[in-house]
């Protein structure tokens, strides 16, 4: 029972974050040099004085600041994030249409990175100071220093252009008109390289954290106790240390959720993945600020949700956390 | 005499190169008999814990290992035993309990599961049977509501309860030998007395041999049949308890015993009660509990405490952890804000003074802290540490430095210590530096917060002596916080016994000692380890 | 500190990283002499594979890739170091104030820090650059603006931990002022952690910078590795070298800085030293 109340409390804590992003968004537009209306109009050729004036009244930019603010917040609470003139569609509609592929990409990359990273970190810690540890550590260091977009391009050169194993871009092969399982396989083939390009950095990160965390646990008193009970090293490792060592990795994963979204923007552009990253890139090219701000807001909400999930997982794994 | 369970022969434990000596334990011989408690006593760094761990084959890593000798357990040499065989003995035939029961338990597993693990490893009992045994074990160590304890996590229990659970775990399979590594050091005196009693009771009941590691002669007097004294890895003396305690042979044992504060009030002229220098009036302080749902709940650390410190006296604040004694000391030096009440220094209310207005009063009251490793800035030279106070109060740096060097002499350190860094000194030397820092601003009141509880007995005695000398020489008044009644009797003119944030009894030391009025005070005195021996009475060997 | 540097010098990986970074520095200094025409100069035929004349080939506009890599090194180091430095200064100030004064201001500042740690950093950096219009300064500001929370939490944590230590209480008991305690006692005691984490921040800043430049959010008049890769994308099929070499430059630089940072961490942080 206490647990659920705790989740409710965490949910309550998440609200100020969402609200904060709205405030930040509101002031970011006004941070731009020059008139907000002309910024909103974008660097489109259509920014005639009349059009700018139209925007000004439409967005209430001629009204006093507090009034604008209240109007902005009220609209945002109805998920009304404004209108993209470039795309001639409401911002929220544009974003929600593209949300699915991004979430799919992120979850795939995140799950792979977390599970494989934890496993590799465990392996490296078990085989500490052997060649296996050395190989994993060096590979981790290299992956940790590789920019994802470049890795993506290299993957395309090797696996698509030379070997022809995976398609270079897109979400699926629409022309083939696959259905059912065939479609799943098709999407998975398209997903493989972007997920790898996005996830490898985090895989390296989690491996590092897990290895360090495992090594930290080896010195703990409770490990000695388990040994004094006559428990085998293997059981001590899996029965006692693993869960204790995994907690910091999970915390780190929560903190990194925001960066994962940022990374997916770049990766999506490399692979032409039809998610909000590509949408953001297009908005960037046309300087469609309103759309960018909307994407920023929705992504941040996504991060808040991921953080909540991580929080819930942590509470289930760690009995010490009670409100 | 009963049979020998453990026979340690010529045990030598090697240390890695670069350690302060080549071996942690050198040529140790010790035999433990069934049904007897053998205390292995030594100061920090004597190698006593490593010796205990060597028995179970739990020495830390490849760099610390047994280099010579045999450890015969029921005739079998444990040193040469393969790891697989050793694992069968651990937990089943030799049990172990540790100093810190919080960290020795896995924080993520329930108590019941951790005890059950022993049965899982060593027996073929079914689930229901295992559960039943766990509950019975928890009842055997006198834990209330064992079913509920089994379902609890370590952090939900108190320190004493956790140690009881550890004991239940160690004795689950009725081992022939129990190794107890300072099992009561982290506990309060009253809890310590209970745990000692429990170990004694269970050990007698099952005829278990116990290897009990400790640094406290009081504990030895209470529980030991045999005593072995370890000095820097060498066993200097071993024998029956009464022989060692009453007629020690080796010089080191004699010195150690002489340094143990006795539970007696030493003869000394009564302090002439001067005017009140420092006073707390109805001081209240509560800590709000952390967390959202805990709002409204709070712990009352100080519940309307009024106490007066007179010029030239030493007032002891005695109590167990959580009694509020340290909180009161910090409140009276205004290092901790209080909720209500007043702190009065030489007739001036200093409770609400700003940092700046407080500064002139700061030099009148100085603190000496408990932890000699945390109380000195590791990045500063000793001379800078000592002269910081005078410099803050306007003394020219050059003059402050000269005086700092002179002060080092006063606290018994070589003036050359001035240019070194704190980490180059031992615990006792650091404590001397801390005292010099306090004295540098020529205070009128010294507040000492457990100044000797982190030190070995021999060092403890020296630091206490230094404090007494300084007090006599400089006419300083002292507020002395301690959990150790023996220390309080040695040094205090008056004693205030604290419990749950309030003073339960206050009076002249001799009076409190002779006729404690409050039941809690009596309980505290009774719980002092080795109380009877400490008072100088000869111990009679209890009839078996 | 001196003992720490000696430990650092014994760490072979960290030393190798230092050598690479030294070479990168050397490259930035000698670039104007090696490539006097600059990286934007049309040096030869477009899309030439690596040869003696163009060791790293030319791009679609006939620019020397090697010249770009040399000039990009300066951009990356300049942005990486100045952004990390600004983030460290700002983060340390926020964390220091929160950790020393505690109470409501701590609560407020830490909520703010957590907020900035939660929101997608790269997206915020993108937005800032777009709004401030891409230039060297705006990129530095944007990267610093998303990099400071880590340092703030570190410094606050250290201050809170140290603040409970008795030597800080002793100083307060002697009548030391707030600034004295902060600058004489607290900061010197957490400086080594700040240096170690700050050096790792340079690596993250460089990765952020290349990412921004890849999306076209760098200063258009300054050559950078991200810009080179972005320009090479279109000819990926026919000319692998245009994208590959700047990427390797990023990889080597970031890897080396990480090695240095890890080395500093191990050498200066006594807690990790045992491992």
Coordinates of C-alpha atoms in Angstrom, one line a residue, chain B residues 330 335 355 359 362 365-366 369-371 373-380 385 388-389 391-393 437 441, chain C residues 1 102 164-178 180 184-186 188-190 192 268:
Chain B
X330 CA 26.9 21.3 19.8
X335 CA 27.4 24.9 16.2
X355 CA 27.7 35.0 12.8
X359 CA 32.7 35.8 16.6
X362 CA 33.5 31.8 19.7
X365 CA 34.2 28.1 23.9
X366 CA 36.1 25.5 21.9
X369 CA 36.0 16.2 18.5
X370 CA 35.6 12.4 18.5
X371 CA 37.0 11.3 15.2
X373 CA 40.6 11.3 11.3
X374 CA 37.8 13.6 10.4
X375 CA 38.6 16.5 12.7
X376 CA 41.7 17.9 11.0
X377 CA 41.7 19.3 7.5
X378 CA 43.7 16.8 5.4
X379 CA 45.0 19.5 3.1
X380 CA 46.4 21.8 5.7
X385 CA 45.4 24.1 11.5
X388 CA 43.7 29.3 12.1
X389 CA 41.8 30.4 15.2
X391 CA 44.5 34.4 12.7
X392 CA 40.7 34.7 12.5
X393 CA 40.7 36.6 15.7
X437 CA 43.9 23.9 18.0
X441 CA 42.4 30.8 21.1
Chain C
X1 CA 48.3 16.4 -5.2
X102 CA 21.5 24.1 2.7
X164 CA 29.4 17.2 8.4
X165 CA 33.0 16.4 8.9
X166 CA 34.4 17.6 12.2
X167 CA 37.2 19.8 10.8
X168 CA 34.6 22.0 9.2
X169 CA 32.7 22.2 12.5
X170 CA 36.0 23.1 14.2
X171 CA 36.6 26.0 11.8
X172 CA 33.1 27.2 12.3
X173 CA 33.7 26.9 16.0
X174 CA 36.7 29.1 15.7
X175 CA 34.6 31.8 14.2
X176 CA 35.6 31.3 10.6
X177 CA 33.5 33.2 8.0
X178 CA 31.5 31.5 5.3
X180 CA 36.8 31.3 4.6
X184 CA 40.1 27.5 2.6
X185 CA 38.6 24.2 3.6
X186 CA 35.8 22.9 1.4
X188 CA 40.6 22.5 -1.6
X189 CA 39.2 19.2 -0.4
X190 CA 37.0 18.6 -3.4
X192 CA 40.6 16.8 -7.2
X268 CA 43.4 11.9 -7.3

